[in-house]
mmCIF file of C-alpha atoms in Angstrom:
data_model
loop_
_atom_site.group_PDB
_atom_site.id
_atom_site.type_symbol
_atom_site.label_atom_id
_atom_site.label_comp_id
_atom_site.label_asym_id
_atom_site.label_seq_id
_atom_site.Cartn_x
_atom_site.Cartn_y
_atom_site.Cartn_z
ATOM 1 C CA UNK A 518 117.702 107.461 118.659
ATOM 2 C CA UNK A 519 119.184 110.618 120.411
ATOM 3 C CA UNK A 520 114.995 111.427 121.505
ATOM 4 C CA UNK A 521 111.738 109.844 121.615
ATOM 5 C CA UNK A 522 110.034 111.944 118.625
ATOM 6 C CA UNK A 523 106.027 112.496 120.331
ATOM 7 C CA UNK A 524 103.324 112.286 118.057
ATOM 8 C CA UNK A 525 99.889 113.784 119.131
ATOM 9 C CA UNK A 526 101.229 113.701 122.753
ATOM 10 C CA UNK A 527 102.179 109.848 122.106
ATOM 11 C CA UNK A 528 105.850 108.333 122.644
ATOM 12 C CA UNK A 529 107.018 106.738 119.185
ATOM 13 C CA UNK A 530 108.291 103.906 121.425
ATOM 14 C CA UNK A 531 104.982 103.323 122.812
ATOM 15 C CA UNK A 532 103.037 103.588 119.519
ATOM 16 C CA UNK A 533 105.230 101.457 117.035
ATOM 17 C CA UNK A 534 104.640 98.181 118.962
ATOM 18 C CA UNK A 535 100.649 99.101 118.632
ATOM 19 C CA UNK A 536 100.872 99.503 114.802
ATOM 20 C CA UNK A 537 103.478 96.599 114.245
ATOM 21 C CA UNK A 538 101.130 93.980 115.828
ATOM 22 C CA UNK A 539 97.998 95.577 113.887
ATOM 23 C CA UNK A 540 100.040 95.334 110.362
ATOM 24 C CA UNK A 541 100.393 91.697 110.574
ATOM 25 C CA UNK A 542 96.983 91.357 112.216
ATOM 26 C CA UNK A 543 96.080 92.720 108.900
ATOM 27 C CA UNK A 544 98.463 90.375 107.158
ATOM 28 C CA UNK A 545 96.748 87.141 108.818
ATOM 29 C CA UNK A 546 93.675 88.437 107.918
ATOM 30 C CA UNK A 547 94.111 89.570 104.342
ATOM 31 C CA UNK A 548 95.630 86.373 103.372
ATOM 32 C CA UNK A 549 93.566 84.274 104.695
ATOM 33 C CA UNK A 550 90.729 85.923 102.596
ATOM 34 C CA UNK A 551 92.666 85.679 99.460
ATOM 35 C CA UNK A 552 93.584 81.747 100.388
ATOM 36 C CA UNK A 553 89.714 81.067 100.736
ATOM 37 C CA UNK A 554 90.500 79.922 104.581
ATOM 38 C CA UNK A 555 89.291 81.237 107.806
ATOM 39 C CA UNK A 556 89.999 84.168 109.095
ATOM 40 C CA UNK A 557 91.954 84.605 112.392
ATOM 41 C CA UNK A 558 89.857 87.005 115.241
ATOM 42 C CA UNK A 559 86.988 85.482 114.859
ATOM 43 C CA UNK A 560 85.870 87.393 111.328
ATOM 44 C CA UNK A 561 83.261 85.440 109.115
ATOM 45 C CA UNK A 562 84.673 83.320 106.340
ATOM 46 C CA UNK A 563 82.428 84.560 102.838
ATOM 47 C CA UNK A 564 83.231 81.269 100.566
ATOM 48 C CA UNK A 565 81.875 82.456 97.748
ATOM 49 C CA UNK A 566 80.134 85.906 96.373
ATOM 50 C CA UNK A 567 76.374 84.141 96.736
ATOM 51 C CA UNK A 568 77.008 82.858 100.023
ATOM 52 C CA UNK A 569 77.070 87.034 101.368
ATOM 53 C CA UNK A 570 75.314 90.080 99.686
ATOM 54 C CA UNK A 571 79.351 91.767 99.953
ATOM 55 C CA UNK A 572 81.742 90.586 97.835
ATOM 56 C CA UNK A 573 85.097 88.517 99.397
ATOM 57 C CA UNK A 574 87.031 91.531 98.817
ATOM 58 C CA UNK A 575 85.085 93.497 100.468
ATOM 59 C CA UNK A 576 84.644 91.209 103.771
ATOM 60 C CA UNK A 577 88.549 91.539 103.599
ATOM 61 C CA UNK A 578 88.612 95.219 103.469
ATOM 62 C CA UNK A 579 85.751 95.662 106.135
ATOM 63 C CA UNK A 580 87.597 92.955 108.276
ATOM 64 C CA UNK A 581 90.849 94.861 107.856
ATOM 65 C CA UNK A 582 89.330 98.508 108.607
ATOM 66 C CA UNK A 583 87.204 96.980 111.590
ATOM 67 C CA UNK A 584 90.410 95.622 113.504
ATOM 68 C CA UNK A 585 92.493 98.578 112.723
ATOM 69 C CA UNK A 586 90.063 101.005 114.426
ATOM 70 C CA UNK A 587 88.997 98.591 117.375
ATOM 71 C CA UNK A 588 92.633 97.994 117.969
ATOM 72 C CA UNK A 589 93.663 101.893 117.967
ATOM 73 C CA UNK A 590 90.419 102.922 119.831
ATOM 74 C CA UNK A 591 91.769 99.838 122.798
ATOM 75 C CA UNK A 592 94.998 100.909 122.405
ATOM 76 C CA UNK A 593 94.697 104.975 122.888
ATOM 77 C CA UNK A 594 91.569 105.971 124.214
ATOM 78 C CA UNK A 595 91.296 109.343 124.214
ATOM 79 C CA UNK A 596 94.512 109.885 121.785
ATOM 80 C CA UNK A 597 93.643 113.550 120.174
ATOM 81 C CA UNK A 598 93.377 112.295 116.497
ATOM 82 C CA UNK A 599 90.917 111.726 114.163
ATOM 83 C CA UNK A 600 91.175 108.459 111.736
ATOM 84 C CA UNK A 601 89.686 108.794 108.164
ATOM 85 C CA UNK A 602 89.635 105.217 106.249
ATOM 86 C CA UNK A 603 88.710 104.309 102.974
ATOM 87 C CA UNK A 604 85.885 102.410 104.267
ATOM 88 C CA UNK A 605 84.399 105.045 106.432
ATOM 89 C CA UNK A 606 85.086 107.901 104.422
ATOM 90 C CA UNK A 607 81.473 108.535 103.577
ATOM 91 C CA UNK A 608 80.789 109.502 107.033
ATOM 92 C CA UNK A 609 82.464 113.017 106.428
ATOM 93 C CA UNK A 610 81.192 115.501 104.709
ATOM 94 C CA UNK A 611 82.539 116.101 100.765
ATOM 95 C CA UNK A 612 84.467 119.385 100.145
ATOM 96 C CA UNK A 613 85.604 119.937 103.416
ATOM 97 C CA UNK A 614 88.697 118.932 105.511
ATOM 98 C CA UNK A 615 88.420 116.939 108.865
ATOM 99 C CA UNK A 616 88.913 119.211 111.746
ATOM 100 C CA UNK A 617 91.559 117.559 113.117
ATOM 101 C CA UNK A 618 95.501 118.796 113.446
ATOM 102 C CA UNK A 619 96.283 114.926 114.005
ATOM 103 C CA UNK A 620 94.616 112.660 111.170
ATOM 104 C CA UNK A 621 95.436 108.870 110.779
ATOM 105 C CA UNK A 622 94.590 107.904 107.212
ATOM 106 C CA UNK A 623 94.129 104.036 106.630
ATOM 107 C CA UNK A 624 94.148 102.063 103.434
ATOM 108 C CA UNK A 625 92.902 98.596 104.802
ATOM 109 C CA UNK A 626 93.567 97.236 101.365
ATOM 110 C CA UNK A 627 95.421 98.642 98.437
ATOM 111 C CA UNK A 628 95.129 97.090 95.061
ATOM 112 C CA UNK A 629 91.684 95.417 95.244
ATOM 113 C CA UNK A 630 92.349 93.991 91.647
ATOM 114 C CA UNK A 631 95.584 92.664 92.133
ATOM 115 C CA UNK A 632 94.089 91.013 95.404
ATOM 116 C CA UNK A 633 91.413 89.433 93.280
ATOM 117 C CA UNK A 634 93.162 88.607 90.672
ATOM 118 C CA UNK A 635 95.938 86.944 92.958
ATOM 119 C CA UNK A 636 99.168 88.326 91.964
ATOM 120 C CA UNK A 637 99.671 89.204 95.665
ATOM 121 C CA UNK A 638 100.525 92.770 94.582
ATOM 122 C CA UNK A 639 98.133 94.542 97.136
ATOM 123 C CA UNK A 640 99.086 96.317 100.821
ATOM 124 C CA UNK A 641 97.859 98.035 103.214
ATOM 125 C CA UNK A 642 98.612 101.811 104.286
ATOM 126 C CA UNK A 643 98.954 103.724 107.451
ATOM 127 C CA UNK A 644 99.540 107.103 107.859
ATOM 128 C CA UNK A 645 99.484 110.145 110.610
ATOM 129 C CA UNK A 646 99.343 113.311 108.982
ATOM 130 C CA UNK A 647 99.834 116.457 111.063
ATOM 131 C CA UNK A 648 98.562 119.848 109.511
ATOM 132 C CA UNK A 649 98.512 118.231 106.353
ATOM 133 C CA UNK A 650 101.672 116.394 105.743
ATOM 134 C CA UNK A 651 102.867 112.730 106.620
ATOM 135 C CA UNK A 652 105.310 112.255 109.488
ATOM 136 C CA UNK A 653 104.462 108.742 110.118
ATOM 137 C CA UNK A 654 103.991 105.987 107.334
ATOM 138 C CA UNK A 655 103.628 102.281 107.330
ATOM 139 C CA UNK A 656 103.326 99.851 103.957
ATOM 140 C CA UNK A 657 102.253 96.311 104.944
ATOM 141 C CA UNK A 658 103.174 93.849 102.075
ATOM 142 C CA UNK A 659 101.293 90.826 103.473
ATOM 143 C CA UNK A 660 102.226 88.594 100.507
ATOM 144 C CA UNK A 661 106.211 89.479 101.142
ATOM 145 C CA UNK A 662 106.250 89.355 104.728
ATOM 146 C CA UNK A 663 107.703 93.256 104.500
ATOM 147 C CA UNK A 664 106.402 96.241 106.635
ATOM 148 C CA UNK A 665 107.923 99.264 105.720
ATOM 149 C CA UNK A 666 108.103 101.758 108.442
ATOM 150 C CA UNK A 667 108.612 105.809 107.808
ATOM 151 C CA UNK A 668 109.126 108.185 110.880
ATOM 152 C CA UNK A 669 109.953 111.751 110.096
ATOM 153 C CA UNK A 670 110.045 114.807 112.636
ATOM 154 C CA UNK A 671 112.018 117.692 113.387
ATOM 155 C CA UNK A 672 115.790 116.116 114.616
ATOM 156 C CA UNK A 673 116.036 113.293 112.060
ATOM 157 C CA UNK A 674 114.014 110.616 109.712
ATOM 158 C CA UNK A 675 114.355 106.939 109.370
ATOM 159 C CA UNK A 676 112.822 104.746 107.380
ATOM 160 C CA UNK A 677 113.482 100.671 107.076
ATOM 161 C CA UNK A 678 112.093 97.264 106.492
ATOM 162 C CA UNK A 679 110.572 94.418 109.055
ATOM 163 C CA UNK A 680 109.893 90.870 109.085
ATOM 164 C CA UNK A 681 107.078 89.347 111.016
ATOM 165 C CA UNK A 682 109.761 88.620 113.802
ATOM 166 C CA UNK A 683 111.211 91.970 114.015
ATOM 167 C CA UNK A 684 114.499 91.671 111.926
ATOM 168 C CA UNK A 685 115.069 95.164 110.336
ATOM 169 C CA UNK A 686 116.798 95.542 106.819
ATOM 170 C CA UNK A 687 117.546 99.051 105.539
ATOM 171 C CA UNK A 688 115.975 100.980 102.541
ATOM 172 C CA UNK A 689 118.692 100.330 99.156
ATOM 173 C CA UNK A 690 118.366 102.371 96.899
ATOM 174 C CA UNK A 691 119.664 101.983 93.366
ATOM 175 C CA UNK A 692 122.898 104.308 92.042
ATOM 176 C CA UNK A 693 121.105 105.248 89.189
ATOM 177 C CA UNK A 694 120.979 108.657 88.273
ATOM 178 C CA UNK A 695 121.097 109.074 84.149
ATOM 179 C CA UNK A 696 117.912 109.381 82.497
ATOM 180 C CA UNK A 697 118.288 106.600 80.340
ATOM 181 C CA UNK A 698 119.187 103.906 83.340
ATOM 182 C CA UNK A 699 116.316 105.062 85.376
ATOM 183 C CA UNK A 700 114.062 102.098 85.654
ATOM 184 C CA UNK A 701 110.093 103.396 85.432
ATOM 185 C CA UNK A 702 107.732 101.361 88.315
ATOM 186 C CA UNK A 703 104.701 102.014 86.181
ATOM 187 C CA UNK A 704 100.582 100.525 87.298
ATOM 188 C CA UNK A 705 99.163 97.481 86.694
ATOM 189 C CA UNK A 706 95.483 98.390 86.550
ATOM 190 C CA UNK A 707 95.489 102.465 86.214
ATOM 191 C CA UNK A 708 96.773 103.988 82.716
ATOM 192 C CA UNK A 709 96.330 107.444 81.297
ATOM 193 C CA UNK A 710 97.010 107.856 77.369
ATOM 194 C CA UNK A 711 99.151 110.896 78.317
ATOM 195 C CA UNK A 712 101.837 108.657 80.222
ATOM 196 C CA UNK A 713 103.008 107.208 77.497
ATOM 197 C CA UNK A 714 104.299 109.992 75.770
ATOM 198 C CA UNK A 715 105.692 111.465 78.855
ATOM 199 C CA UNK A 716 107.724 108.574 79.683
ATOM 200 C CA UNK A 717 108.966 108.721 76.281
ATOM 201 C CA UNK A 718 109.545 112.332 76.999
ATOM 202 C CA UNK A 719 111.420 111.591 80.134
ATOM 203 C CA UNK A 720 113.986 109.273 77.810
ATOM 204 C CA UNK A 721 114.205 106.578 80.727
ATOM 205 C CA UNK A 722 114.557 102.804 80.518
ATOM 206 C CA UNK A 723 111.357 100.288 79.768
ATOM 207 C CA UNK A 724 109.453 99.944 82.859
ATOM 208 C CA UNK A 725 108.406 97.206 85.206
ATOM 209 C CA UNK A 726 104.396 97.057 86.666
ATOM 210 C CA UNK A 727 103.195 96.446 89.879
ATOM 211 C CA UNK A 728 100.065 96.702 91.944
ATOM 212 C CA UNK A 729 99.430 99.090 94.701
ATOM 213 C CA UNK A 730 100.875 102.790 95.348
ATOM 214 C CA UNK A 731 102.742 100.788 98.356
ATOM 215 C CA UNK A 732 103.772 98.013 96.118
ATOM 216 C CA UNK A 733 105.309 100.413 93.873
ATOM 217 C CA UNK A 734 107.313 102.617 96.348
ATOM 218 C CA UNK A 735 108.306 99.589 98.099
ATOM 219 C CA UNK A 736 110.155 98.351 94.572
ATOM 220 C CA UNK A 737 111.679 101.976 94.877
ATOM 221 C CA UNK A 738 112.919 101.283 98.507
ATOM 222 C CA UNK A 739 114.690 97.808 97.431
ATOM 223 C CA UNK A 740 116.539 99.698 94.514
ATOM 224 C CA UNK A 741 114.723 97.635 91.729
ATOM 225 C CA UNK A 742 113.015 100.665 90.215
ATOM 226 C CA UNK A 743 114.172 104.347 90.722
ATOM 227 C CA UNK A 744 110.927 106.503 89.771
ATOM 228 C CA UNK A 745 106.788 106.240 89.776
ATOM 229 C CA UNK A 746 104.751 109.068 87.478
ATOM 230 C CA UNK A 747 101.240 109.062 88.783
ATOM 231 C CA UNK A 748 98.829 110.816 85.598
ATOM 232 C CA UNK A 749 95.617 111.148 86.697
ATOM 233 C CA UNK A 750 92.632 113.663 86.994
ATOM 234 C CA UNK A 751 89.162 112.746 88.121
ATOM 235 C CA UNK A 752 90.011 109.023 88.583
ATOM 236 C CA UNK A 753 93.139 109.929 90.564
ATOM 237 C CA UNK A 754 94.309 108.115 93.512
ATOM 238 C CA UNK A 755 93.311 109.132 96.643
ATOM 239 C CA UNK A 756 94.840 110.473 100.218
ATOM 240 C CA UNK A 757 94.822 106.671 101.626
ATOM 241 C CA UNK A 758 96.545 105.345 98.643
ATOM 242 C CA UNK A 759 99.807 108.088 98.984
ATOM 243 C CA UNK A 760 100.354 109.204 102.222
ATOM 244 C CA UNK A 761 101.565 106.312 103.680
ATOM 245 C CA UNK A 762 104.369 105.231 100.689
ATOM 246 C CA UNK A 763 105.117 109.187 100.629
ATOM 247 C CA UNK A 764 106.111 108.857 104.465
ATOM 248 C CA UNK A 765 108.279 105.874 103.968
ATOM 249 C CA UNK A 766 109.903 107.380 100.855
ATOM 250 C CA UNK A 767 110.834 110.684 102.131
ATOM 251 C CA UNK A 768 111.691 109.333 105.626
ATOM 252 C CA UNK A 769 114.152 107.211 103.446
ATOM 253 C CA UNK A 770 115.849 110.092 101.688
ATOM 254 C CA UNK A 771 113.632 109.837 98.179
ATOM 255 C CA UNK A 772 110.676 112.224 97.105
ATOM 256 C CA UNK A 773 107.434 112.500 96.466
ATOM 257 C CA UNK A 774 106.137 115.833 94.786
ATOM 258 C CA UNK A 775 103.955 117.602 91.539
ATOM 259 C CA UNK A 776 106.126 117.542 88.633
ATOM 260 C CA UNK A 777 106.075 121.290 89.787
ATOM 261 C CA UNK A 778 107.472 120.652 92.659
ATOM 262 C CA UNK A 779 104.948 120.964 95.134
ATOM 263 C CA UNK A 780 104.322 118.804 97.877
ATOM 264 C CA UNK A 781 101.530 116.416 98.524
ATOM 265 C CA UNK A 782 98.992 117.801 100.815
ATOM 266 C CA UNK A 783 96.580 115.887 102.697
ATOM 267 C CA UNK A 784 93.020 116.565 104.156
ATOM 268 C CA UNK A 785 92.229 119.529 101.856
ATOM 269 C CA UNK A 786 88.314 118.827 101.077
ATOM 270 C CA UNK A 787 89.624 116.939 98.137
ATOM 271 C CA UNK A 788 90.825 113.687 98.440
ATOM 272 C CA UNK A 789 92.042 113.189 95.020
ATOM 273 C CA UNK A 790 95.723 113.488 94.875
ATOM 274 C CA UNK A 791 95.298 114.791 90.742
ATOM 275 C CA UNK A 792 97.716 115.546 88.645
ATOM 276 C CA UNK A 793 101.634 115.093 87.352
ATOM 277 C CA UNK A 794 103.151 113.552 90.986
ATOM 278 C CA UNK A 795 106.771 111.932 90.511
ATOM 279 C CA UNK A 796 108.160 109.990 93.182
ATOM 280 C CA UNK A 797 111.676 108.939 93.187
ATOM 281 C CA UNK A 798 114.488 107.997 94.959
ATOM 282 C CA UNK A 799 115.487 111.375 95.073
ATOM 283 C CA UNK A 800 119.056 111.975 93.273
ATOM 284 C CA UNK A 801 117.743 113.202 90.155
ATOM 285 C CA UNK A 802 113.899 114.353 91.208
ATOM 286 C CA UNK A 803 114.535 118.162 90.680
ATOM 287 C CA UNK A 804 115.535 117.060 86.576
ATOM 288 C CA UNK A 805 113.060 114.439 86.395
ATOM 289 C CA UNK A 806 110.089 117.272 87.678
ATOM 290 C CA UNK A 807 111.480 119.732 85.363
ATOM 291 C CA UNK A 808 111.549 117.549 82.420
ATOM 292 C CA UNK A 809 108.112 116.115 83.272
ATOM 293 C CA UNK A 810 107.036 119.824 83.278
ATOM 294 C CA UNK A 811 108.343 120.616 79.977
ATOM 295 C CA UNK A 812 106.807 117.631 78.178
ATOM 296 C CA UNK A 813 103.213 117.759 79.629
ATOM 297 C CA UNK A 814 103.301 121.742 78.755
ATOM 298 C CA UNK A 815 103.212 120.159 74.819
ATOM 299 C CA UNK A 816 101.249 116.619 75.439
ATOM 300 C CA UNK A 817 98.444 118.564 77.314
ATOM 301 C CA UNK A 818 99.105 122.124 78.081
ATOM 302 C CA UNK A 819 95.769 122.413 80.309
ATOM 303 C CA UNK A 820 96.789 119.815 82.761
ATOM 304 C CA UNK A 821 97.211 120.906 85.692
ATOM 305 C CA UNK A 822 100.767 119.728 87.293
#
């Protein structure tokens, strides 16, 4: 790199090492929970759901959240941001944003089902978000041994894939660019009856599911799918679940927007991201937003895009 990009007064040099070693923390942790064995750092094994009053899963996500903030608090005392995690997100008040121009936003696990259920589809998301927007992302697949890493700022963006021992493999994305090649990355757990009909709208090829927002963009990032159509309103997904894939994926090149093409925003008072939002690996976004616009104006003309 031509610079050292600075986030929040903090050397990108000095802070990927930090997050790297907390990712597969998280990894160890996560999969020992799923595998029923004991958990590294000294967290308490739950062998069953009547041996503790919380539920496995949620021993794993407490776990998860618990080392990622004792590991950033030992790590950059003092650091001027704020960290909002799914788990402690009750502590702030509803309708209002965080008062914070730096904001980590932590998913210590995404796709609880898929982690119960055992597929291995599930991740875990880290994000800084300044005034709003991503501009540093990280997608832990524990289950794949893959961290993808996003880094965007003001001279250049990266965005690539590494193994536990460091070895870095590039983002591939597919040459797909007709409608009817584009391969759908559609959810596993989450469906609204509208998508259906847009997807049919959208004339591209049969679809493949996966668990997790991460899971999902990662697929995009490998080249195996090219596009994910999130349809949601009051159960929509939430800041934790998007802003870390969104990092990676635009850092990468791809996009992330409303089918109208606005962005994502972050820390608004509302933590539901609602609505039509495409990602994609970005060589035919601006027809696949359009077209999504067009069809939802005639599947449900009062949904809001």
């Amino acid at each position: 790199m031509a610079s050292d990009p600075i986030y929040a007064g903090i050397e990108l040099s000095a802070l990927l090492p930090v997050l790297r070693q907390l990712c597969w923390d998280s990894a160890a942790i996560l999969r020992a929970y799923a595998r029923g064995t004991t958990p590294p750092f000294g967290y308490p094994p739950v062998l069953s759901v009547s041996d503790d009053p919380k539920s496995p899963v949620s021993a794993a996500d407490l776990a998860v959240n618990e080392h990622l903030l004792s590991g950033f608090a030992s790590a950059f005392p003092g650091a001027p941001w704020t960290i909002l995690s799914e788990e402690t997100v009750a502590q702030w008040p509803q309708g209002t944003p965080i008062e914070a121009e730096w904001l980590w936003i932590l998913d210590p696990l995404d796709g609880t089902k898929d982690f119960l259920q055992g597929t291995g589809e599930y991740a875990v998301h880290l994000a800084l978000v300044h005034h709003h927007r991503p501009v540093v992302g990280l997608v832990l697949l524990p289950e794949l041994d893959q961290l993808w890493i996003g880094v965007l700022d003001h001279d250049h963006a990266q965005a690539w894939c590494e193994s536990p021992s460091g070895e870095r493999t590039p983002v591939t994305f597919s040459v797909r660019v007709a409608p009817a090649e584009l391969i759908p990355v559609t959810s596993r757990s989450h469906r609204d009856d509208r998508l259906e009909p847009l997807m049919d709208a959208l004339g591209v090829a049969d679809g493949i599911a996966r668990g997790s927002v991460g899971g999902k963009v990662a697929a995009i990032l490998r080249g195996e799918t090219d596009l994910y159509v999130s349809l949601s309103g009051r159960s929509a997904p939430k800041d934790w679940d998007m802003a870390a894939p969104e990092a990676v994926l635009l850092a990468a090149g791809g996009a992330f927007t409303h089918a109208d093409g606005s962005p994502l925003l972050y820390n608004t008072g509302d933590y539901r991201q609602a609505g039509c939002l495409i990602a994609s690996h970005g060589v035919s976004h601006q027809a696949l937003c359009q077209a999504a616009a067009r069809a939802m104006a005639s599947i449900d003309p009062d949904f809001p895009l």
